[in-house]
Every structure is written in structure tokens, then in C-alpha cells.
PDB file of C-alpha atoms in Angstrom:
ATOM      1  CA  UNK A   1       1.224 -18.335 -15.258  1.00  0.00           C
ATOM      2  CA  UNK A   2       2.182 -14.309 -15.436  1.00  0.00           C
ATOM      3  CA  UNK A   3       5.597 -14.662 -14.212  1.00  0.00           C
ATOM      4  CA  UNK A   4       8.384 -13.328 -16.641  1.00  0.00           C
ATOM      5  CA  UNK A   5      11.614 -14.581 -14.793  1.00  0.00           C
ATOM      6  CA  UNK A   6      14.835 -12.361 -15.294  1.00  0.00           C
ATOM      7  CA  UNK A   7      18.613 -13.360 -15.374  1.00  0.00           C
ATOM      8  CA  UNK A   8      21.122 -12.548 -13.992  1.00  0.00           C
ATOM      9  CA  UNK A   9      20.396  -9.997 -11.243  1.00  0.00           C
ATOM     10  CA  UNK A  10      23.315  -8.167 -12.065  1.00  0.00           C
ATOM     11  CA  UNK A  11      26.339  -7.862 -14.668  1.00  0.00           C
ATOM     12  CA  UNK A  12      29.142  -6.526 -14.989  1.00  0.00           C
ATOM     13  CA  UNK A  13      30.955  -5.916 -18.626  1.00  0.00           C
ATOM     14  CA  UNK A  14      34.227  -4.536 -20.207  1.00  0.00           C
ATOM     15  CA  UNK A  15      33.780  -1.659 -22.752  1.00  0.00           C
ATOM     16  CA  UNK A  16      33.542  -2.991 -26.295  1.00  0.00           C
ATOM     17  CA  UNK A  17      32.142  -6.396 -24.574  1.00  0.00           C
ATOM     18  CA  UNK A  18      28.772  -7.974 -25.201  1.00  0.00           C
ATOM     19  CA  UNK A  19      25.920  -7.943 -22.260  1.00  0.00           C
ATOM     20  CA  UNK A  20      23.502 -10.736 -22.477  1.00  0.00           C
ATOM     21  CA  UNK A  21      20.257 -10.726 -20.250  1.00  0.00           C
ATOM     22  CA  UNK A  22      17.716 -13.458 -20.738  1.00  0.00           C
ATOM     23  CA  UNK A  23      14.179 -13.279 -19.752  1.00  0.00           C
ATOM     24  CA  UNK A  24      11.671 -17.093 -19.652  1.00  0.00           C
ATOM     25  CA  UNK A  25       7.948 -16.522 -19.141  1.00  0.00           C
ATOM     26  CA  UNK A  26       5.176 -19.392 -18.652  1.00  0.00           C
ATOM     27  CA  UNK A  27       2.173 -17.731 -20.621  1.00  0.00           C
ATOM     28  CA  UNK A  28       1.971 -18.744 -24.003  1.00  0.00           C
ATOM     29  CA  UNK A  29      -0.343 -16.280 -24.678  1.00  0.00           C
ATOM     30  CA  UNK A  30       1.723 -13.571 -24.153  1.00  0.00           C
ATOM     31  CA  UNK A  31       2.664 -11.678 -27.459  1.00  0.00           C
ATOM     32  CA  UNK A  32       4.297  -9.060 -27.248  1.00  0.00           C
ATOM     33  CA  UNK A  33       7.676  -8.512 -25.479  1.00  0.00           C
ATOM     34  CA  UNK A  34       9.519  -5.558 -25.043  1.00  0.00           C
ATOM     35  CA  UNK A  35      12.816  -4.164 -23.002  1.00  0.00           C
ATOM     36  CA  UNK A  36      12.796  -1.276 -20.785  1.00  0.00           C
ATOM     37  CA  UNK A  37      16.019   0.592 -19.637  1.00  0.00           C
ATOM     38  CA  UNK A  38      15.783   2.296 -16.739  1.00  0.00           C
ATOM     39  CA  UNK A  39      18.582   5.010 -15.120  1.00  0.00           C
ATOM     40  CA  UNK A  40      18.172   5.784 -11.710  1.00  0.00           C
ATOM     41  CA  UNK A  41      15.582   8.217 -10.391  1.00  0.00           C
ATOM     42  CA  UNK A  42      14.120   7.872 -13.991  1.00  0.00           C
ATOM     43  CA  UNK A  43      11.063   6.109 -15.311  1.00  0.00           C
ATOM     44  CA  UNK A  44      11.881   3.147 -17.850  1.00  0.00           C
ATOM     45  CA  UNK A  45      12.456   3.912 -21.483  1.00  0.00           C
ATOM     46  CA  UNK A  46      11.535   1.729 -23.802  1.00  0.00           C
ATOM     47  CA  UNK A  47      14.124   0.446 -25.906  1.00  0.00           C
ATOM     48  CA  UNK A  48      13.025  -2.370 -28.175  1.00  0.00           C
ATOM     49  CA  UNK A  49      10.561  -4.516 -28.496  1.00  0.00           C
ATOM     50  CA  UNK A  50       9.235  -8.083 -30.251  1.00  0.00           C
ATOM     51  CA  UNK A  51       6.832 -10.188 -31.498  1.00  0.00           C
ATOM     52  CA  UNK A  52       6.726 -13.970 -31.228  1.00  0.00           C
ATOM     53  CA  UNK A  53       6.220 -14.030 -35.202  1.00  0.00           C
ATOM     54  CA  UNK A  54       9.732 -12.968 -35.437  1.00  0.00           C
ATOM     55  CA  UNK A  55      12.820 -15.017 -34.221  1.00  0.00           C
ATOM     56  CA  UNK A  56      15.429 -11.377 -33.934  1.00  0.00           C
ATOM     57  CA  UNK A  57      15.083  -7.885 -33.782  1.00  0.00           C
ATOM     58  CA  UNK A  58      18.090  -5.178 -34.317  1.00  0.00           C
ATOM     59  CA  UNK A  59      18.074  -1.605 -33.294  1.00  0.00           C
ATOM     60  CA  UNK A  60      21.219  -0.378 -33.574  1.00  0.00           C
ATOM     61  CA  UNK A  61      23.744  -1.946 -30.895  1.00  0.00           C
ATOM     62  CA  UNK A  62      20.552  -3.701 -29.435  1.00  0.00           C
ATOM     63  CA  UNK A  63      19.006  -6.929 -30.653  1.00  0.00           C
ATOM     64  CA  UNK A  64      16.247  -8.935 -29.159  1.00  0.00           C
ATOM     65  CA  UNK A  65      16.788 -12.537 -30.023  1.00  0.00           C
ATOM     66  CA  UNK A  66      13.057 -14.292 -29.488  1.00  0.00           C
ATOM     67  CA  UNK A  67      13.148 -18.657 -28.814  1.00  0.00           C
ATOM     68  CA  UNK A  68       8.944 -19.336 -28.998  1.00  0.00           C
ATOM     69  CA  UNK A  69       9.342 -22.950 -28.424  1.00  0.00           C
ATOM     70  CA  UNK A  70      11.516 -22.631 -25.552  1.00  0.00           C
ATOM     71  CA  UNK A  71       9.308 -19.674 -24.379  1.00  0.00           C
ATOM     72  CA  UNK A  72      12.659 -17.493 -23.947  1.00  0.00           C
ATOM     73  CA  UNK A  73      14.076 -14.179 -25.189  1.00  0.00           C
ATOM     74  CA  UNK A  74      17.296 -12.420 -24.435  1.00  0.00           C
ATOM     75  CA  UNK A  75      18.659  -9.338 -25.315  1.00  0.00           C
ATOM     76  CA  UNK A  76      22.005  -8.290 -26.631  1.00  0.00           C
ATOM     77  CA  UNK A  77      24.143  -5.160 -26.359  1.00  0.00           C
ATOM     78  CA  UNK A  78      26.667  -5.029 -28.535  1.00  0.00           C
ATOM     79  CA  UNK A  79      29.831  -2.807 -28.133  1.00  0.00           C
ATOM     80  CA  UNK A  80      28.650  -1.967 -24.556  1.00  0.00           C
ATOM     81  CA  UNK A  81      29.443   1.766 -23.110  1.00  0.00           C
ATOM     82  CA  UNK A  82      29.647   2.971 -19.848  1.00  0.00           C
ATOM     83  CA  UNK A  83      26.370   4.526 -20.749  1.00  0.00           C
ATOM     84  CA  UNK A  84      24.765   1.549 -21.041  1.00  0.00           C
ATOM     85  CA  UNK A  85      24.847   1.228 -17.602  1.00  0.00           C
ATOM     86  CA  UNK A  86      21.660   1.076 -15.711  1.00  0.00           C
ATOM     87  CA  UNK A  87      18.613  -1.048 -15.040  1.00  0.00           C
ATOM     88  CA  UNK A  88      17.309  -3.330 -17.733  1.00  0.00           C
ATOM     89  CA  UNK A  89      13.805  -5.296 -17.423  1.00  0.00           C
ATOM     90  CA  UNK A  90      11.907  -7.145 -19.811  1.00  0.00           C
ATOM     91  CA  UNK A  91       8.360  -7.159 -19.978  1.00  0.00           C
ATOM     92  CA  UNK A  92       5.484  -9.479 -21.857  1.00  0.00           C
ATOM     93  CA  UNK A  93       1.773  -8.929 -22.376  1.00  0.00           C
ATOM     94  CA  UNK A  94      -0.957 -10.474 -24.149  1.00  0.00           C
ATOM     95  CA  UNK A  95      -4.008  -8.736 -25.798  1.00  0.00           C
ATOM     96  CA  UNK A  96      -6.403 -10.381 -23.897  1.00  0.00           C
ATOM     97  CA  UNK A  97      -5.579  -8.410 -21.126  1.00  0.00           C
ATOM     98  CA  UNK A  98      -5.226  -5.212 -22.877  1.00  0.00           C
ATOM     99  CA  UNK A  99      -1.709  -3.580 -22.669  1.00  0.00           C
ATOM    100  CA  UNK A 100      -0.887  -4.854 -19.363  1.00  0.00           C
ATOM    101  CA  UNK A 101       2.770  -5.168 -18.810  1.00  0.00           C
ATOM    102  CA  UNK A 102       4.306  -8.217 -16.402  1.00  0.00           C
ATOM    103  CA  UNK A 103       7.629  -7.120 -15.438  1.00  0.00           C
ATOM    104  CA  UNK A 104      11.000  -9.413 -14.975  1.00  0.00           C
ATOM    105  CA  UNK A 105      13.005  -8.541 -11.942  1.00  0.00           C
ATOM    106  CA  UNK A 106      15.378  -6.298 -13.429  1.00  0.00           C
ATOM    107  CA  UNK A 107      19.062  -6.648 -14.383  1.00  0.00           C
ATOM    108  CA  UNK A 108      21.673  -4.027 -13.126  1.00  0.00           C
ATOM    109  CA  UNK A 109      24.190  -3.514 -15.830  1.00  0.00           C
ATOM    110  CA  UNK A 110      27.942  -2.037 -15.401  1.00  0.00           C
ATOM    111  CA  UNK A 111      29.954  -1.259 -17.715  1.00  0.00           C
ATOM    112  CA  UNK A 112      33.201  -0.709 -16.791  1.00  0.00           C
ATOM    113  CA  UNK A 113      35.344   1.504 -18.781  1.00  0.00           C
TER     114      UNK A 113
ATOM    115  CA  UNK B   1       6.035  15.861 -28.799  1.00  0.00           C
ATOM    116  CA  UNK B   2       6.003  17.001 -25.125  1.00  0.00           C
ATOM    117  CA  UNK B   3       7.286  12.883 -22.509  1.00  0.00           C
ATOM    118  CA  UNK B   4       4.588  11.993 -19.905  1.00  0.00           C
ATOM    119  CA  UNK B   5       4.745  14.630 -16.907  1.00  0.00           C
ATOM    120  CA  UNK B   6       3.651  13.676 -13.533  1.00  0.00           C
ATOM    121  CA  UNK B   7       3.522  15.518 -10.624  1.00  0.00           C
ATOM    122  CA  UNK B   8       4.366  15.955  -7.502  1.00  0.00           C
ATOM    123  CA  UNK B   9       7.583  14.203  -8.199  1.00  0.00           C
ATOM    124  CA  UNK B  10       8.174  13.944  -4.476  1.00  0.00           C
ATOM    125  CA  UNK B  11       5.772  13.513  -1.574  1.00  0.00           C
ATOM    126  CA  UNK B  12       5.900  12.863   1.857  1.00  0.00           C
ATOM    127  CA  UNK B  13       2.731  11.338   4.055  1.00  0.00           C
ATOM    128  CA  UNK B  14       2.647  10.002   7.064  1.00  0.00           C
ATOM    129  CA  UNK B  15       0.352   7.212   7.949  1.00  0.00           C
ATOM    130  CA  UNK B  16      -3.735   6.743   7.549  1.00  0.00           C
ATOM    131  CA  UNK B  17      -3.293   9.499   5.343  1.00  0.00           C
ATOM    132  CA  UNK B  18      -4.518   9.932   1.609  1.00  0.00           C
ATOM    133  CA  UNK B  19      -2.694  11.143  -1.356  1.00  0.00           C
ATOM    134  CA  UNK B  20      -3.512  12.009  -5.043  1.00  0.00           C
ATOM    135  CA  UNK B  21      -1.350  11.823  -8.025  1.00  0.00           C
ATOM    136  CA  UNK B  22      -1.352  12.990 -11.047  1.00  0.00           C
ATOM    137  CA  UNK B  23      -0.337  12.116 -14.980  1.00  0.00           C
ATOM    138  CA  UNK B  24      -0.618  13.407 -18.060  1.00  0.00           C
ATOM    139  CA  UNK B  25       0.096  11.324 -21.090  1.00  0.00           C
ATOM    140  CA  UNK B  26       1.698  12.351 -24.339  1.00  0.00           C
ATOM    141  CA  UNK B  27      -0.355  14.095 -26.332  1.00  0.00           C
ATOM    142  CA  UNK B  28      -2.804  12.031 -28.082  1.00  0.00           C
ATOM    143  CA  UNK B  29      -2.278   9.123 -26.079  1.00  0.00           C
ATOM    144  CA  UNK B  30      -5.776   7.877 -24.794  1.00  0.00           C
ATOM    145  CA  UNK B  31      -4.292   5.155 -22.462  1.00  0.00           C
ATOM    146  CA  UNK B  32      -2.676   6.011 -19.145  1.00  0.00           C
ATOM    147  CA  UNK B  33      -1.342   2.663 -16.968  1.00  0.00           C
ATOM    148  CA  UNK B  34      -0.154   2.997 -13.398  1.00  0.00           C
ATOM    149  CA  UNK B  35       2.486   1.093 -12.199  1.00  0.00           C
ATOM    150  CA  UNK B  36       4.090   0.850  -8.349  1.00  0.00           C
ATOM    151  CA  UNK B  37       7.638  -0.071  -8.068  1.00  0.00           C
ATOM    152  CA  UNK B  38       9.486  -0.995  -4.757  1.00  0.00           C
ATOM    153  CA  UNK B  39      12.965  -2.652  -4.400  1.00  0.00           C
ATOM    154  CA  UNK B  40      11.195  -6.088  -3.448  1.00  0.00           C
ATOM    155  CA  UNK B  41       8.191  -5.967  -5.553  1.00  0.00           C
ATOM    156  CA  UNK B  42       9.834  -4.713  -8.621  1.00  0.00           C
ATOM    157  CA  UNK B  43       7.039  -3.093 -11.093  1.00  0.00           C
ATOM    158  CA  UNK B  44       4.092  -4.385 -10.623  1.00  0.00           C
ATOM    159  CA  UNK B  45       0.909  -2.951 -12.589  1.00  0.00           C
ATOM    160  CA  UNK B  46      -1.924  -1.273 -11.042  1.00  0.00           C
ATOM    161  CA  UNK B  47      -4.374  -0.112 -13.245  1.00  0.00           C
ATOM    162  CA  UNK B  48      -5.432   1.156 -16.765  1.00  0.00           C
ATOM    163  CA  UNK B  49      -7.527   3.669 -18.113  1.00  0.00           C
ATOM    164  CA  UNK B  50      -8.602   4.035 -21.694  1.00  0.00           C
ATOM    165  CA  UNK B  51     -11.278   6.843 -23.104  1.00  0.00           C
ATOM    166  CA  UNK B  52     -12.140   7.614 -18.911  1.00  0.00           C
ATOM    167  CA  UNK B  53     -12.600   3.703 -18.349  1.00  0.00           C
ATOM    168  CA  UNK B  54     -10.586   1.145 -16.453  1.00  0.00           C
ATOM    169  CA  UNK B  55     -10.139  -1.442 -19.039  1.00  0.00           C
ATOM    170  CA  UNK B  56      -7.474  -3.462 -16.388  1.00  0.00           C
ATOM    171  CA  UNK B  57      -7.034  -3.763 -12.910  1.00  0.00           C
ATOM    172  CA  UNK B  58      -3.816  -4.918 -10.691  1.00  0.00           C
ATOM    173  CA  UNK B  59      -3.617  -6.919  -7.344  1.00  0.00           C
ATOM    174  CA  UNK B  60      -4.301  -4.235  -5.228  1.00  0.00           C
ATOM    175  CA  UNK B  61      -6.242  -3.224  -2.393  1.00  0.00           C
ATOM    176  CA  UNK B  62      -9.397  -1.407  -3.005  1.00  0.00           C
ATOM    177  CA  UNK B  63      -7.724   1.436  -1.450  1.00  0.00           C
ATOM    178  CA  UNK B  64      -5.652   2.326  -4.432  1.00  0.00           C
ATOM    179  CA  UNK B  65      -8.444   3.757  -6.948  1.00  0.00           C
ATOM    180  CA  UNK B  66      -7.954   5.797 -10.000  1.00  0.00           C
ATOM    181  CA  UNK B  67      -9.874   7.583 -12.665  1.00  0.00           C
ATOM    182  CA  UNK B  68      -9.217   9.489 -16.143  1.00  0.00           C
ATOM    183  CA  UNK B  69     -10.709  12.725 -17.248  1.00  0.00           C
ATOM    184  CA  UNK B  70     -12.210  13.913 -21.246  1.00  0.00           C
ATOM    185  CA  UNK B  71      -8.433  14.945 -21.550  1.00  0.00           C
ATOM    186  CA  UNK B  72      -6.496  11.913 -21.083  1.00  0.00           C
ATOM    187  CA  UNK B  73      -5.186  13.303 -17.991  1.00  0.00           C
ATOM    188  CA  UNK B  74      -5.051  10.505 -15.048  1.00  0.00           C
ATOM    189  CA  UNK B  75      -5.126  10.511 -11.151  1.00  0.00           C
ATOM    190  CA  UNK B  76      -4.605   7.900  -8.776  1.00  0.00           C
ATOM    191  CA  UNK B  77      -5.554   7.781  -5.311  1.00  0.00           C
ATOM    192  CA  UNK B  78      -3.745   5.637  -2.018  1.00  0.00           C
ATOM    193  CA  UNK B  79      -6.480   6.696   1.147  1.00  0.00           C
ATOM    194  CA  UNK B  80      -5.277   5.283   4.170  1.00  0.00           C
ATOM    195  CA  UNK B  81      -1.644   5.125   3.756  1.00  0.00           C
ATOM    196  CA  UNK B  82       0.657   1.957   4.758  1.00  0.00           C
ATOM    197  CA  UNK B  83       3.982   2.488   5.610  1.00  0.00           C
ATOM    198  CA  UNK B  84       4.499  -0.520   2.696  1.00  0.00           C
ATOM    199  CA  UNK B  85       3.183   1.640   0.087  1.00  0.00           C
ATOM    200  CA  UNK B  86       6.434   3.957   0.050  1.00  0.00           C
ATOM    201  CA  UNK B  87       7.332   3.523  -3.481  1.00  0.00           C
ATOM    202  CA  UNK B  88       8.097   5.052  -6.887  1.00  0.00           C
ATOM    203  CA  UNK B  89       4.648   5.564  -9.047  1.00  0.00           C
ATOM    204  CA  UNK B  90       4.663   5.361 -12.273  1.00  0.00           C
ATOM    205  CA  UNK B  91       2.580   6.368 -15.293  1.00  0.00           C
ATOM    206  CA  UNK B  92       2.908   5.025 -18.691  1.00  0.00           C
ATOM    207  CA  UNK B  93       1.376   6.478 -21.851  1.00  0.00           C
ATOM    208  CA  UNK B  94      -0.266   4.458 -24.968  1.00  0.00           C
ATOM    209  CA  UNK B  95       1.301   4.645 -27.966  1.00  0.00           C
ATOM    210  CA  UNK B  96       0.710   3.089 -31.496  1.00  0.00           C
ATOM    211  CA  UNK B  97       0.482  -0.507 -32.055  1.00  0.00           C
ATOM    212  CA  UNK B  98      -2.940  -0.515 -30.460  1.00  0.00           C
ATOM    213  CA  UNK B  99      -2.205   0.808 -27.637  1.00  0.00           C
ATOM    214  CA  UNK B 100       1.214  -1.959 -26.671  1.00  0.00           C
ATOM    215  CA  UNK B 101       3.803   0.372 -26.535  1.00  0.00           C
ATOM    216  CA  UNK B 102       4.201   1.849 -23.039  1.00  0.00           C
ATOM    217  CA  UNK B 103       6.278   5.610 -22.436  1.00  0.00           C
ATOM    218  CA  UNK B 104       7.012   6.232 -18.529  1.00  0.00           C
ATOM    219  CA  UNK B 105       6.905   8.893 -17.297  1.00  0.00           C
ATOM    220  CA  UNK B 106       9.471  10.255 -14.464  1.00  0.00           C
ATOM    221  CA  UNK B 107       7.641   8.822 -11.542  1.00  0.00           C
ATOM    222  CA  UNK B 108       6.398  10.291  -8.598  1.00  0.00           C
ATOM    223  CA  UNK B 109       8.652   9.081  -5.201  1.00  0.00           C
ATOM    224  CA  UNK B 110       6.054   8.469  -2.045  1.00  0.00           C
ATOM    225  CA  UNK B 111       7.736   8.398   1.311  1.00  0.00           C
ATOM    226  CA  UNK B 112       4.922   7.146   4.302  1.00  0.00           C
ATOM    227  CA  UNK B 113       6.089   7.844   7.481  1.00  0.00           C
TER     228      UNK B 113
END
């Protein structure tokens, strides 16, 4: 029940174009949800993150979009760059367990110019 | 504010050895996490520290140990290295939020040999 599964595996975008990644996880105790980017031979950076009190999130050309009864969240880059690309995992803890992150698999993003 | 520094950044062991690495957290963070990441595992979490106590502890064989000293600063200890415990260690520091939001440091790469 601490699995946060990850999709897709990779992606590939256009400039301008919109990447989607999706993250489901089984716990419904988990409560707090945040994305890491991650470039290589880098640690993750965190780049947003959510609550399940709160359906969206926007930061700028990234927005966390939260489903609790379908115990999914995605997350959205909008006007994707070539910078953009890199690593992206989601994450989900619960505060019974202190600040204990369970990882998704990761999603390698390209954005082609 | 100075990121999370860990160090060595790169070390090479060979088997049955040990090895010690370090982290220090942002300033004023009292929570240091350890995370291992491999290409099949992805990021799995090892343990936590919080005020020179582990607070969490990972799936992980009893030779991984850790500990945190007065000034936040963390080491982690592999004795009797595995060739499967080549892998990219990570730190994370405690932010606000109680303690939820996670900053990684750069890693430090192990090679076992």
C-alpha cells in the first residue's frame, strides 16, 4: 500500500507543446504530494507540490492537477522548453510516517526543439 | 541561503569494504533524510534523522546505519560493501511545512568494485 505508480516512462514533446505525467498511489493516507525534477548527475529539485484539500496547483508554466477520489495526480507543463528536459518523479507521504518520501519511477522528458 | 553539500561526491570501494558519507543540510534545517537511487530501484528512502534521532527507517539491511550530530550535520555508513550497493546517495534537507518539504542535495556517486 506505499506504491506511487508513474506514467509514462518516457516522453517526448514539441516546443510550445504540453507534457502530461500522471502519478496513482494506493495509500489514502498519504497527504502530501509533491514533484521533483531531476537533471542528470544532479539531485532532484523540488518543483511543486500539493495537498489533497486542493483539486490544482499553478506555479508558473507548472500545474499539479490533484483527483482524491480517483487517488490520482498529474502534472502539467505548459509551453514546454528544451530545458524542461530531464527526469521528473512524483512523490507522496503521509504524516504518520514523518516526512518520508515514496518515489514514482520517474518520467524522462524531451523536448525537442 | 547556502543548497545541501555532501561530500565526497565520488567514491570508489571495492568489496567487504566500509564507507562513510557525509551531509550537511541547509542551514537551519534540523531534518536530514537519506535516500539510495539505482537505475532499477529508483529512489528508495533510507533513513531520517531529526534533532540527532532517527525518527524513520527504510528497508535496508542493518548494514546501512546512520547518525546526526548537535549541528544538523548527517553521516551514513554502508560496512561490508555489496557490489549491489553501487548507487547515487542522496541527502535531503527539511524545510518548512513541518518538516514536508524535501531539498537534495547533489548526491554522492558510490562505485563497489
Amino acid at each position: 500500500q506505499q506504491q506511487v505508480k508513474q506514467s509514462p516512462q518516457s516522453l517526448i514533446v514539441q516546443k510550445g507543446g504540453i507534457s502530461i505525467i500522471n502519478c496513482a498511489y494506493e495509500n489514502t493516507a498519504f497527504d502530501y504530494f509533491p514533484w521533483y525534477q531531476q537533471f542528470p548527475g544532479k539531485g532532484p529539485a523540488l518543483l511543486i507540490a500539493i495537498r489533497p484539500d486542493v483539486s490544482e496547483k499553478k506555479e508558473g508554466r507548472f500545474t499539479i492537477s490533484f483527483n482524491k477520489s480517483a487517488k490520482q495526480f498529474s502534472l502539467h507543463i505548459m509551453d514546454s522548453q528544451p530545458g524542461d528536459s530531464a527526469t521528473y518523479f512524483c512523490a507522496a507521504s503521509r504524516e504518520t510516517s514523518g516526512s518520508r518520501l515514496t518515489f514514482g519511477e520517474g518520467t524522462q522528458l524531451t523536448v525537442n526543439p | 541561503k547556502a543548497g545541501v553539500t555532501q561530500t565526497p561526491r565520488y567514491l570508489i570501494k571495492t568489496r567487504g569494504q566500509q564507507v562513510t558519507l557525509s551531509c550537511s543540510p541547509i542551514s537551519g534545517h534540523r531534518s536530514v533524510s537519506w535516500y539510495q537511487q539505482t537505475p532499477g530501484q529508483g529512489l528508495q528512502f533510507l533513513f531520517e534523522y531529526f534533532s540527532e534521532t532517527q525518527r524513520n527507517k527504510g528497508n535496508f539491511p542493518g548494514r546501512f546505519s546512520g547518525r546526526q550530530f548537535s549541528n544538523s550535520r548527517s553521516e551514513m555508513n554502508v560496512s561490508t560493501l555489496e557490489l549491489g550497493d553501487s548507487a547515487l546517495y542522496l541527502c535531503a534537507s527539511g524545510g518548512t511545512s513541518g518538516g514536508r518539504e524535501k531539498f537534495f542535495g547533489p548526491g554522492t556517486r558510490l562505485t563497489v568494485l
